[in-house]
Short mmCIF file of C-alpha atoms in Angstrom, two decimals:
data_model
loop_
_atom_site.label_atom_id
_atom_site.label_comp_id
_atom_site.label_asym_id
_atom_site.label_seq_id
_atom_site.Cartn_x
_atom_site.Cartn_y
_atom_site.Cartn_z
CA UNK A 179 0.00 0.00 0.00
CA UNK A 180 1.48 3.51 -1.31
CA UNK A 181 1.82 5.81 1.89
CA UNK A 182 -0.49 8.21 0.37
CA UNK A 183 -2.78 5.66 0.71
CA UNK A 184 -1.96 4.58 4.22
CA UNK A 185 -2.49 8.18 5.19
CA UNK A 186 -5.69 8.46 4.08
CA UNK A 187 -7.01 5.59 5.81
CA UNK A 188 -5.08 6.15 8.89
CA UNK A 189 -6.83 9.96 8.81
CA UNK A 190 -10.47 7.85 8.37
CA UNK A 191 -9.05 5.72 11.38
CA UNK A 192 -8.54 8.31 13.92
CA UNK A 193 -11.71 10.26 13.25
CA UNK A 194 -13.84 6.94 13.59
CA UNK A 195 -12.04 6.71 16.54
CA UNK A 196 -12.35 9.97 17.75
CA UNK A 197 -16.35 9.92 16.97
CA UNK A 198 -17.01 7.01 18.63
CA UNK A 199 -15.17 7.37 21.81
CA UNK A 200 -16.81 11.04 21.55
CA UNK A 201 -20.54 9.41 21.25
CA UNK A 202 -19.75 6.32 23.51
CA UNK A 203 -18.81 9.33 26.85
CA UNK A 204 -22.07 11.59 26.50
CA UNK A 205 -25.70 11.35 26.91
CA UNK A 206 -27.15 11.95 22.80
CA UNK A 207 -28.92 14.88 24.36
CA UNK A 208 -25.58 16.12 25.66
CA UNK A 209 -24.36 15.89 22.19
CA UNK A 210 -26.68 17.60 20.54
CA UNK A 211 -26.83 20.47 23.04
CA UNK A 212 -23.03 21.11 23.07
CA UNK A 213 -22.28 22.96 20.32
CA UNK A 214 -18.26 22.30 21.20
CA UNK A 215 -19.18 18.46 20.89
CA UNK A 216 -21.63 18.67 17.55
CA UNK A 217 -19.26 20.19 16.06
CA UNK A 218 -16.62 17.97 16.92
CA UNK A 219 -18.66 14.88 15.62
CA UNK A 220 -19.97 16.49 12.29
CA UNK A 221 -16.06 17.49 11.19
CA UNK A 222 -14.96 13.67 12.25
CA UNK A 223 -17.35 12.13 10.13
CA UNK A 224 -16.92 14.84 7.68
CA UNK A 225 -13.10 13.83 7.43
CA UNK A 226 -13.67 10.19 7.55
CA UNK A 227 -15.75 9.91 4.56
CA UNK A 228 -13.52 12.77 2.63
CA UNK A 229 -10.25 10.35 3.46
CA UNK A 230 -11.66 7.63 1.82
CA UNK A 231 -12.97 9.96 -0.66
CA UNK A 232 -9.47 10.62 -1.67
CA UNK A 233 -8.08 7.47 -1.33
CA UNK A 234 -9.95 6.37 -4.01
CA UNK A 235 -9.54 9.23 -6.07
CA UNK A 236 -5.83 8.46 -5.63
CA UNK A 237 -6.09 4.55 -6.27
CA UNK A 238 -8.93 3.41 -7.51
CA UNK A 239 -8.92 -0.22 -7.36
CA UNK A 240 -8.77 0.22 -3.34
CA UNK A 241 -11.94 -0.53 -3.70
CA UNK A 242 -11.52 -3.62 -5.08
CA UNK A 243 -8.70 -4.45 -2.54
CA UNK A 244 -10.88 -3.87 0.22
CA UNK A 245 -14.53 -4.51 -0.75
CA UNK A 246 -15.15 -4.93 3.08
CA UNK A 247 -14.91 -1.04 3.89
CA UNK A 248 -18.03 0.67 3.49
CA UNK A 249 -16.98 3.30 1.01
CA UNK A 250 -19.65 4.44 -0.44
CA UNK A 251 -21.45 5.27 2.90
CA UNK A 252 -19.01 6.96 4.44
CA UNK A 253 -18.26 8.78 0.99
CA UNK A 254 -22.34 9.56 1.20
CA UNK A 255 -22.19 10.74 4.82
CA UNK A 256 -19.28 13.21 4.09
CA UNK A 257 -20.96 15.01 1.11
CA UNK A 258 -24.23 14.87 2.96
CA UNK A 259 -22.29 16.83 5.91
CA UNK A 260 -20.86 19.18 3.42
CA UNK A 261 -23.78 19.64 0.76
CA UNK A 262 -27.10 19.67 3.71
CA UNK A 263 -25.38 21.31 6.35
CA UNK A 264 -28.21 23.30 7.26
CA UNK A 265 -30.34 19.75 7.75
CA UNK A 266 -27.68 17.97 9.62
CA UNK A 267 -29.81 15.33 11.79
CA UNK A 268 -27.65 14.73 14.82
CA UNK A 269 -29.19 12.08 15.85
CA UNK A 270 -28.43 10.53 12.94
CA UNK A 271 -24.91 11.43 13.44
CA UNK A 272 -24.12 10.19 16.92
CA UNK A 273 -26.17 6.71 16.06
CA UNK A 274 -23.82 5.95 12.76
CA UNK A 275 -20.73 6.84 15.36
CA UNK A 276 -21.95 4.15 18.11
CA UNK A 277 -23.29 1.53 15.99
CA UNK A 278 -21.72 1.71 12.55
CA UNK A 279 -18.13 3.33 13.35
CA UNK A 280 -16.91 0.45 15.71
CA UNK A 281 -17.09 -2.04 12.24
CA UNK A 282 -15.39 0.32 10.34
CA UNK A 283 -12.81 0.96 12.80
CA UNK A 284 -12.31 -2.64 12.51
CA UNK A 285 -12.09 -2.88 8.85
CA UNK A 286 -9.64 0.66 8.53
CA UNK A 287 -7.69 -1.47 11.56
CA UNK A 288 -7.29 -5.11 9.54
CA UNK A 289 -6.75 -2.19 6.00
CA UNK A 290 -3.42 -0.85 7.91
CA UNK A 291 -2.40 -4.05 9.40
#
């Protein structure tokens, strides 16, 4: 893996990482009342899904090499951050961080290893 590459993911890696341990400390209602916090979890899924963004636009058949990783959502979730801002559901948010961040932490994990 070029280390272009490896950066990317490892970027995607620390800000699933970041989220989640972020969501897994506070109350939802916490979240979504700190603006400190929201904003903190919008930009680290925002950067998640624009790392893999551009690790594909760098190599696309990373894809291929790791069908596992779910690209196209996180790819989804980043340009729905940056394109609906204004209609941001944080609930939506802080539920993808608990429940769908700790498999992709795996997969960006087992990716690097």
């Amino acid at each position: 893996m070029r280390a272009q590459i490896r950066k990317r993911l490892s970027d995607a890696l620390t800000e699933a990482r970041f989220a989640h341990e972020l969501v897994a400390e506070r109350d939802a209602d916490v979240i979504a009342n700190d603006p400190v916090a929201r904003r903190a979890l919008e930009r680290a899924c925002e950067i998640v899904g624009e790392a893999l963004r551009a690790a594909i636009e760098s190599e696309p058949g990373i894809v291929v090499d790791y069908p596992d990783i779910p690209w196209k959502k996180a790819i989804g979730l980043r340009t729905r951050l940056a394109n609906a801002y204004d209609r941001v559901d944080i609930a939506f948010l802080i539920d993808a961080a608990r429940n769908a961040f700790p498999d992709l932490i795996a997969k960006l994990e087992k990716a690097l290893s």
